[in-house]
Structures are given as structure tokens and as C-alpha cells.
């Protein structure tokens, strides 16, 4: 949780906790199982797999494409490395053949209806998003039904996955001071906003420079630059693709994509032809061809809609810090890049590093998992991160940036997670537009109309989010058992 590239990851939709996490977990287990089969010279027909999904994963996993993610991960796919077509093809192959090439190696029987178990009434105490993978001896073995390998994994939000030992270590690190953790290998190990701000004051560095110094322990300058550019490139392409792709989103709700229609509406009165939102870059230093003073906010909503419709369709996105909330940071960053005078690549890097610093604080001191925190832990955190990123690009002081991040969360506290039909569509897609516009408002309030002095600190608001998440009823935490999910008819 110390790297920008753990908070921002290139992945696939629709969910970081329910799609990306399970795919990574399945991939990890598949590799271990394939090694064991090879080392023990077992025949592929002597083994079979069992996958058990618990809690929130079982309750909303169908709508979140957890089943396909498991099949793809077992077949060797990874969200960071595999193209969406490759993932779809792997899933199709398993379902058509009832066979699976384990981590791309041994071909074993795998009957999804028999081997994947949805345990909707069971949870593991460690985390609501739990999975159990087993490699068993099959009926062809001399002793059928024996457990050859068993591992539990936990998908804790934002695409982070831990086995049991790793999770326990993480929990223990959370209760340690920074100097006692792996973070001590970093020049600036911070665990709270207060510490981060003190480090900035003592060193004279900005937040993004603190992050940069830490990041250099893990990567070269060239790698950092290249990976930041890649993040913005994926975000920008996602916005463009979302504005150019029409049709219905997958799933029972048959939700139509709105971004292409809004893009056409926004550009219909433009004196110049715009093929996609990236064409707005030509006006960034002046000459913006629209007269409605609030139309830039409409664009921001469009950017967020476009990304989240792509996410809902299983497209390539940047987890920021989760997939359900993947539209907020790109929309606000696009606002900076397309509309703010003087915006440039260095500013884009500064935005992402500052936003990531705020994401790290939430990850460490609360959670990015909607199954633990509700939507305040997804769209709320994304709003807070984006507000800080934009405030940094507006040359806010460190106190103003911290204030922007705090405002971004303060007015998302208590936000529940209640996706209709278990799909990451309603209210998720539109909610990202609210998160993005709120982030811009927060940054402007903090930087243009504030002096950095404020009543509620970022650390206090993060702790308040955590406590609110703990107190929130389970039916509002990514289970689709309450809220809109039960008051809107799925037909
Ligand atoms: S309601 Fe919020 S937290 Fe829940 S799935 Fe949708 S975006 Fe994610």
C-alpha cells in the first residue's frame, strides 16, 4: 500500500473486489496447483478443483462477473496482463468444454455447476469477500476426495488479494507504527495525514514529491514516468471508447449506455467537429467553443459516465482506487487536462501521486472494500483522492490539499452500497458523476476560498468513515439485500 501503482492499477471491469480480486486469487491458486501436480507426477484425470465463494462474493458475484473471473484466473489470466478478449475467450472455452487448462498447463475436468459453490449464507470471520480453493483427488484416483491442496483468499477491495497469512500480517501491520512495518524501508514512511503533513513541512517537499521519493525505492524514474503516463493513457482511451460505444450493458437490467448520446448532445452546437473527448485538448490553452458556463461540469459527468459504462461492460479501466468508483479520478483528471489553463504532463503526474497518497491513507487506516465500508469506501474515497489531486494541480498548499481531501469524504460519509441486481450499474455509474463533480467543488472550496484552516482533519474523517462502515448494516455493504437493490424492480 506504499506505491502509486498499488492504488492505481490497470485492470478489467466490472469490480475490483469481485472480479479482479477473484481472478488474481484463482490465478495464484492455479499456479500452485499446477506445480503440485507436476511435482507429484499426478495425472490430470486424477484431480479436480473445488471453489467456494462466501459472503458478499456469493451474494453479488453473479452480477459482478465473479464466476467468469474465477474461470479466467484458473486458466491463467490476470487482469493486469490479459486483454479483455483473451479473458472472454478463456471463460467461453471452459464453459463449452467443461475442461480447464490449469494456469495454462494441465487440462483437467471442470464443470462449473459442480465445482463452483455459492455459499450465500456463510461468511469467513476474517473478511466478507472470502474464497476457498481446493485441489482434490478425483474419482479416478486410488483415494478419491482427498484434499491435496487448500488455500483461502480474501479480496479486500481495490484488487488487493491476500491469503490468510498475508491478511493476518496486514492486520498486524495496521496496528504497528510505520517504523515497525515494511514501510520503514521508505525514506518517508507515513501512516496518517498528520504524519504526511509534518514530513512535508520538515522536508520542504510537496505531497507528490514525498510519494516520488518513496516510489524511487521501488522503481527507476523512467519506470515511474512510464507507468504514470500509461495510467493516464488508459483513462483517456477509456473515456473516448465509452463515448463512442453504444448499446446495452450486460446483465438483466438491460441498461442503455448514455455516454455516446450525451457526447453527441454536448458537441452538437460546437463550431468545430469533435470525434471524441480527447479532441478537447486542442482548446486547453484557450478557445473553448462552448458558452454555457456550467457545461464543463456536464463534460465531467460525461467522462465519469463513459468510464463506468466501460467498466460495467468488462472493459479495460484503471482501478482508482476500485472499479465501481473508477470514473471519478479520470473525470477530474480529464477536467484538469482538458480545461485548466497551463495543464501539462507534469501536472498530471502530480495529480496522480497526490491522489494516490490520499488513497494509501484510506487503505491503511480504514478500507477500500464496499463489503466492509459501503460505497463511502469506493466513490467516497475516489472523491477524496480526486479532490486532493486537483487541489495540488491548483497549487494548493499542503493544508489546502488535505482540506480538499477531507471535504471530499465528509460529504460522502454513510454512503451505502446497494447495487440493483448485483450489477455495477445502478446506482454505480451515475454515482461516479456525483463523486467527480463533488471533488471539483471540494478542491475549489479548499484552494480558492480557504486558507487551509479547517475544523475536521482528514485523519478524523477517515476514522469516522471506518467507524460508520463498521456500524453499517450488512444489507448495505455490497450484498444487494437492502436499499435500491430491494426497492427497484429487476425486470
Ligand atoms: S454502490 Fe458504490 S460501492 Fe456499491 S458496487 Fe456500486 S459503486 Fe461500488
XYZ file of C-alpha atoms and ligand atoms in Angstrom:
499
model
C 0.000 0.000 0.000
C 3.024 2.262 -0.370
C 3.059 2.576 -4.127
C 1.063 4.734 -6.521
C 0.773 1.639 -8.695
C -0.968 -0.363 -5.994
C -3.631 2.321 -5.581
C -3.961 2.793 -9.364
C -3.879 -0.475 -11.316
C -4.722 -1.201 -14.911
C -7.396 -3.868 -14.871
C -10.757 -5.013 -16.190
C -14.336 -4.388 -15.104
C -16.762 -4.575 -13.561
C -15.423 -4.902 -9.985
C -12.029 -4.714 -8.331
C -13.100 -6.755 -5.294
C -15.463 -9.159 -7.059
C -13.830 -9.534 -10.496
C -10.150 -8.565 -10.369
C -9.500 -9.915 -6.863
C -11.048 -13.347 -7.538
C -9.200 -13.575 -10.873
C -5.879 -12.878 -9.161
C -6.675 -15.349 -6.356
C -7.709 -18.067 -8.832
C -4.545 -17.455 -10.833
C -2.355 -17.739 -7.735
C -4.023 -20.976 -6.682
C -3.903 -22.401 -10.215
C -0.152 -21.870 -10.385
C 0.401 -23.577 -7.035
C -1.899 -26.439 -8.009
C -0.198 -26.873 -11.380
C 3.212 -27.008 -9.642
C 1.972 -29.622 -7.193
C 0.501 -31.773 -9.979
C 3.821 -31.548 -11.848
C 5.995 -32.219 -8.775
C 3.943 -35.221 -7.666
C 3.616 -36.543 -11.247
C -0.161 -36.726 -10.902
C -2.244 -37.416 -13.976
C -4.639 -34.597 -14.847
C -7.609 -37.008 -14.716
C -6.713 -37.872 -11.091
C -7.521 -34.384 -9.792
C -10.372 -31.942 -9.704
C -10.986 -28.466 -8.286
C -13.486 -27.010 -5.871
C -14.071 -23.261 -5.469
C -16.192 -21.873 -2.619
C -17.354 -18.278 -2.573
C -18.546 -16.743 0.681
C -20.474 -13.681 1.870
C -20.636 -10.675 -0.435
C -18.827 -12.543 -3.196
C -21.558 -15.179 -3.171
C -24.405 -12.664 -2.872
C -23.411 -10.295 -5.672
C -20.816 -12.349 -7.526
C -23.062 -13.254 -10.466
C -23.789 -9.583 -11.243
C -20.134 -8.687 -10.676
C -18.854 -11.425 -13.050
C -17.046 -13.266 -10.244
C -17.808 -16.632 -11.868
C -16.137 -15.681 -15.150
C -13.218 -14.138 -13.259
C -12.621 -17.406 -11.399
C -12.652 -19.448 -14.618
C -10.328 -16.972 -16.342
C -7.932 -16.831 -13.376
C -7.765 -20.618 -13.090
C -6.992 -20.694 -16.824
C -4.012 -18.388 -16.295
C -5.498 -14.935 -16.999
C -4.587 -11.881 -14.924
C -6.425 -8.531 -15.037
C -3.164 -6.595 -15.431
C -1.797 -8.729 -18.252
C -4.705 -10.258 -20.162
C -6.717 -8.487 -22.818
C -10.497 -8.452 -22.357
C -10.946 -10.663 -25.460
C -8.491 -13.211 -24.021
C -10.430 -13.315 -20.747
C -13.770 -13.724 -22.538
C -12.316 -16.478 -24.713
C -10.916 -18.387 -21.708
C -14.306 -18.297 -19.975
C -16.103 -19.411 -23.118
C -13.698 -22.309 -23.605
C -14.181 -23.645 -20.071
C -17.955 -23.393 -20.304
C -18.119 -25.043 -23.727
C -15.705 -27.894 -22.981
C -16.153 -28.464 -19.239
C -12.384 -28.560 -19.152
C -9.786 -26.109 -17.951
C -6.069 -25.677 -18.701
C -4.841 -25.072 -15.163
C -2.718 -21.886 -15.244
C -2.434 -22.618 -18.952
C -0.858 -26.050 -18.287
C -2.533 -29.368 -17.365
C -6.012 -29.815 -18.836
C -8.410 -31.044 -16.147
C -12.172 -31.547 -15.983
C -14.016 -28.537 -14.601
C -17.795 -28.458 -14.518
C -18.776 -25.004 -13.331
C -22.162 -26.030 -11.892
C -20.485 -28.833 -9.915
C -17.197 -27.208 -8.944
C -18.135 -23.607 -8.057
C -20.144 -23.266 -4.842
C -22.017 -20.065 -3.937
C -22.289 -20.031 -0.142
C -24.696 -17.125 0.234
C -25.436 -17.747 3.896
C -21.870 -18.347 5.022
C -19.069 -15.919 5.772
C -15.491 -16.241 6.952
C -14.700 -14.172 10.039
C -11.610 -12.553 8.517
C -13.373 -10.672 5.672
C -16.744 -10.626 3.837
C -15.072 -11.337 0.459
C -13.626 -14.810 1.072
C -12.812 -17.704 -1.257
C -11.691 -21.255 -0.627
C -9.849 -23.140 -3.376
C -9.203 -26.877 -3.150
C -7.352 -29.338 -5.329
C -8.928 -32.743 -4.689
C -8.220 -36.271 -5.855
C -10.854 -37.218 -8.405
C -12.919 -40.389 -8.736
C -10.126 -41.786 -10.951
C -7.612 -41.634 -8.107
C -6.979 -44.516 -5.733
C -8.322 -42.458 -2.826
C -10.988 -40.098 -4.246
C -11.983 -36.897 -2.415
C -8.670 -36.289 -0.656
C -7.620 -32.664 -0.257
C -4.256 -32.281 -1.995
C -4.022 -28.505 -1.652
C -6.301 -25.976 0.033
C -5.980 -22.212 0.247
C -8.235 -19.387 1.411
C -8.011 -15.969 -0.195
C -9.557 -12.639 0.711
C -10.348 -9.903 -1.787
C -10.180 -6.750 0.305
C -11.132 -4.148 -2.292
C -9.260 -2.231 -4.973
C -7.989 -5.501 -6.465
C -5.914 -6.340 -3.369
C -5.823 -10.069 -2.585
C -4.303 -11.831 0.411
C -4.078 -15.417 1.595
C -4.821 -15.992 5.276
C -1.249 -15.461 6.494
C -0.830 -12.316 4.435
C -4.116 -10.929 5.725
C -3.164 -11.577 9.345
C 0.198 -9.914 8.728
C -1.567 -6.938 7.176
C -3.886 -6.606 10.148
C -0.924 -6.784 12.499
C 0.941 -4.127 10.461
C -2.077 -1.860 10.676
C -1.753 -1.819 14.436
C 2.010 -1.153 14.308
C 3.693 2.166 13.855
C 5.163 2.912 10.456
C 8.699 2.405 11.724
C 7.884 -1.222 12.605
C 6.498 -2.140 9.205
C 7.894 -2.745 5.764
C 7.219 0.925 5.180
C 10.355 1.701 7.160
C 12.340 0.822 4.046
C 10.969 4.044 2.594
C 12.513 7.464 3.151
C 9.123 8.877 4.164
C 7.022 6.184 5.888
C 3.747 7.824 6.888
C 0.639 6.207 8.286
C -1.543 9.237 8.905
C -2.289 12.533 7.207
C -0.825 14.308 10.204
C 2.492 12.497 9.727
C 2.436 13.157 5.993
C 1.877 16.861 6.521
C 4.653 17.018 9.125
C 7.038 15.298 6.692
C 6.137 17.866 4.063
C 6.747 20.732 6.495
C 10.068 19.375 7.755
C 11.446 18.399 4.358
C 10.030 21.276 2.343
C 8.667 18.735 -0.108
C 5.164 18.644 -1.586
C 2.962 15.570 -1.091
C 3.678 14.312 -4.614
C 7.425 14.750 -4.013
C 7.196 12.674 -0.820
C 5.422 9.971 -2.811
C 8.026 10.239 -5.540
C 10.862 9.737 -3.054
C 9.151 6.620 -1.691
C 8.373 5.324 -5.163
C 12.048 5.599 -6.169
C 12.848 2.841 -3.666
C 10.741 0.526 -5.804
C 11.304 1.779 -9.384
C 13.548 3.959 -11.519
C 12.496 7.460 -12.505
C 11.935 6.261 -16.054
C 9.658 3.466 -14.852
C 7.649 5.844 -12.675
C 7.149 8.252 -15.554
C 6.286 5.490 -17.983
C 3.740 3.916 -15.644
C 2.077 7.241 -14.785
C 1.775 8.016 -18.490
C 0.285 4.563 -19.044
C -2.359 5.195 -16.366
C -3.496 8.441 -17.990
C -3.393 6.813 -21.414
C -5.740 4.027 -20.278
C -8.027 6.544 -18.550
C -8.187 8.760 -21.657
C -8.793 5.845 -24.016
C -11.498 4.580 -21.695
C -13.275 7.955 -21.794
C -13.031 8.059 -25.589
C -14.154 4.450 -26.027
C -17.064 4.940 -23.657
C -18.235 7.963 -25.690
C -18.052 6.006 -28.922
C -19.700 2.736 -27.861
C -23.494 2.445 -27.944
C -25.819 -0.371 -26.946
C -26.987 -2.135 -23.818
C -24.782 -3.004 -20.877
C -24.549 -6.686 -19.958
C -26.983 -8.129 -17.418
C -30.634 -8.442 -16.611
C -31.296 -4.697 -16.219
C -30.656 -4.010 -19.933
C -29.288 -0.560 -19.062
C -28.567 1.504 -22.202
C -25.234 3.285 -22.418
C -25.742 7.043 -22.123
C -22.265 8.440 -22.820
C -22.411 8.436 -26.669
C -25.749 10.276 -26.677
C -24.555 12.896 -24.185
C -21.325 13.310 -26.176
C -23.391 13.991 -29.307
C -25.588 16.446 -27.386
C -22.593 18.293 -25.991
C -20.873 18.579 -29.353
C -23.953 19.279 -31.496
C -23.556 23.029 -31.122
C -19.778 23.064 -31.403
C -18.417 25.133 -34.285
C -15.651 22.552 -34.714
C -16.018 18.811 -35.154
C -15.044 16.699 -32.165
C -14.642 12.960 -32.725
C -14.000 12.112 -29.102
C -13.381 13.923 -25.786
C -9.600 13.815 -26.295
C -10.127 16.353 -29.098
C -10.854 18.886 -26.355
C -7.093 19.014 -25.720
C -6.793 21.453 -28.628
C -8.636 24.102 -26.563
C -6.796 23.677 -23.294
C -4.946 26.948 -23.643
C -7.957 28.914 -24.827
C -10.669 28.992 -27.463
C -13.041 26.607 -25.707
C -16.037 26.711 -28.065
C -18.930 26.462 -25.616
C -20.786 29.324 -23.963
C -22.806 27.654 -21.165
C -20.667 28.364 -18.058
C -21.693 25.068 -16.447
C -21.058 22.942 -19.495
C -17.624 21.926 -18.264
C -19.391 20.156 -15.407
C -21.540 18.331 -17.976
C -18.335 17.179 -19.636
C -17.014 15.968 -16.299
C -20.203 13.952 -15.767
C -19.808 12.560 -19.270
C -16.203 11.485 -18.613
C -17.273 9.639 -15.468
C -20.264 8.011 -17.186
C -18.118 6.891 -20.107
C -15.547 5.208 -17.849
C -18.113 3.484 -15.681
C -20.105 2.225 -18.630
C -16.881 0.735 -19.959
C -16.263 -0.774 -16.533
C -19.784 -2.228 -16.397
C -19.170 -3.803 -19.801
C -15.997 -5.513 -18.544
C -13.667 -3.151 -20.402
C -10.083 -2.119 -19.689
C -10.012 0.533 -16.968
C -7.796 1.912 -14.234
C -8.840 0.783 -10.776
C -8.946 4.120 -8.975
C -8.973 3.004 -6.178
C -11.723 0.486 -7.080
C -13.558 -0.402 -10.267
C -17.014 0.657 -9.098
C -15.539 4.109 -8.464
C -13.223 4.028 -11.488
C -14.796 7.079 -13.160
C -14.191 9.730 -10.504
C -10.408 10.211 -10.717
C -10.228 10.032 -14.559
C -13.116 12.516 -14.881
C -11.461 15.045 -12.574
C -8.042 14.473 -14.141
C -9.588 14.959 -17.588
C -11.165 18.180 -16.295
C -7.659 19.332 -15.338
C -6.039 18.202 -18.590
C -8.766 19.389 -20.968
C -9.995 22.557 -19.323
C -7.471 24.082 -16.950
C -5.086 26.612 -18.482
C -1.449 25.521 -18.241
C -2.307 21.868 -17.625
C 0.568 19.620 -18.606
C 2.102 16.185 -18.191
C 3.998 17.147 -15.028
C 0.726 18.326 -13.514
C -0.923 15.054 -14.485
C 1.838 13.177 -12.644
C 1.447 15.462 -9.639
C -2.307 14.838 -9.630
C -1.922 11.053 -9.651
C 0.790 10.941 -6.984
C -1.125 13.262 -4.644
C -4.373 11.343 -5.144
C -2.537 8.066 -4.520
C -1.123 9.401 -1.228
C -4.674 10.020 -0.024
C -5.783 6.573 -1.234
C -2.949 4.997 0.777
C -4.256 6.646 3.950
C -7.746 5.187 3.443
C -6.352 1.775 2.560
C -4.172 1.697 5.648
C -6.488 3.223 8.220
C -9.909 2.076 7.014
C -10.699 0.032 3.901
C -11.412 0.316 0.190
C -13.884 -2.558 0.312
C -17.593 -1.801 -0.144
C -18.277 -5.111 1.598
C -16.740 -3.511 4.707
C -17.411 0.220 4.253
C -20.310 0.575 1.804
C -19.961 2.995 -1.114
C -18.284 5.625 1.078
C -15.221 3.338 0.797
C -15.399 3.405 -3.014
C -16.929 6.554 -4.514
C -16.306 8.477 -1.277
C -12.603 7.615 -1.273
C -12.272 8.295 -5.006
C -13.875 11.714 -4.466
C -11.457 12.485 -1.656
C -8.457 11.379 -3.750
C -9.565 13.347 -6.819
C -10.213 16.465 -4.741
C -6.662 16.280 -3.370
C -5.176 15.660 -6.830
C -6.962 18.658 -8.296
C -6.122 20.874 -5.321
C -2.432 20.005 -5.868
C -2.726 20.991 -9.546
C -4.321 24.276 -8.470
C -1.111 24.922 -6.494
C -2.884 24.450 -3.175
C -0.777 24.383 -0.020
C -0.409 21.043 1.745
C -3.063 22.195 4.248
C -5.446 23.133 1.425
C -4.860 19.760 -0.258
C -5.579 17.951 2.997
C -8.697 20.105 3.410
C -9.881 19.233 -0.132
C -9.448 15.519 0.589
C -11.321 15.893 3.869
C -14.243 17.757 2.257
C -14.380 15.102 -0.458
C -15.053 12.404 2.127
C -17.002 14.389 4.728
C -19.985 14.680 2.421
C -19.911 11.051 1.359
C -19.990 9.635 4.902
C -22.652 6.982 5.302
C -22.998 6.312 1.573
C -24.342 2.773 1.225
C -23.615 0.131 -1.379
C -26.848 -1.251 -2.837
C -26.277 -2.233 -6.474
C -29.526 -3.213 -8.191
C -29.488 -6.848 -9.383
C -25.920 -7.103 -8.065
C -24.690 -5.305 -11.192
C -22.148 -2.468 -11.028
C -24.546 -0.210 -12.941
C -27.374 1.300 -10.891
C -26.620 3.442 -8.903
C -22.889 2.994 -9.512
C -22.441 4.603 -12.937
C -24.285 7.814 -12.162
C -22.850 7.951 -8.658
C -19.407 8.462 -10.188
C -20.629 11.663 -11.849
C -21.665 12.940 -8.428
C -18.312 11.937 -6.941
C -16.410 13.744 -9.694
C -18.342 16.999 -9.554
C -18.219 16.960 -5.763
C -14.422 16.544 -5.913
C -14.063 19.630 -8.100
C -16.265 21.583 -5.737
C -14.197 20.393 -2.760
C -10.904 21.406 -4.399
C -12.234 24.845 -5.337
C -13.666 25.440 -1.857
C -10.389 24.463 -0.240
C -7.967 26.232 -2.584
C -9.813 29.249 -3.959
C -11.900 30.108 -0.916
C -9.993 28.580 2.007
C -6.645 29.141 3.690
C -6.037 25.569 4.819
C -7.513 26.118 8.287
C -10.449 23.794 8.871
C -12.430 22.152 11.586
C -12.333 18.422 10.736
C -8.978 16.851 9.930
C -8.530 14.241 7.186
C -7.442 11.676 9.782
C -10.645 12.268 11.783
C -12.829 11.894 8.710
C -11.061 8.661 7.683
C -11.620 7.246 11.164
C -15.250 8.392 11.015
C -15.672 6.578 7.698
C -14.190 3.440 9.238
C -16.492 3.569 12.261
C -19.507 4.293 10.064
C -18.594 1.316 7.889
C -18.293 -0.968 10.911
C -21.710 0.199 12.184
C -23.414 -0.032 8.783
C -25.847 -2.936 8.452
C -24.627 -5.787 6.280
C -27.534 -5.308 3.868
C -25.966 -2.004 2.763
C -22.491 -3.445 2.196
C -22.352 -4.918 -1.321
C -24.867 -7.663 -0.635
C -27.793 -6.288 -2.681
C -30.030 -7.125 0.284
C -31.100 -3.543 1.027
C -31.523 -0.009 -0.331
C -32.152 0.483 -4.029
C -31.386 -3.172 -4.640
C -34.656 -4.197 -2.980
C -36.768 -1.181 -3.889
C -36.185 -1.217 -7.636
C -37.828 -3.988 -9.615
C -35.377 -6.007 -11.693
C -37.337 -6.912 -14.821
S -22.921 1.167 -4.996
Fe -20.843 2.055 -4.880
S -19.644 0.569 -3.724
Fe -21.506 -0.472 -4.386
S -20.913 -1.536 -6.263
Fe -21.783 0.481 -6.818
S -20.010 1.874 -6.945
Fe -19.328 0.014 -5.864
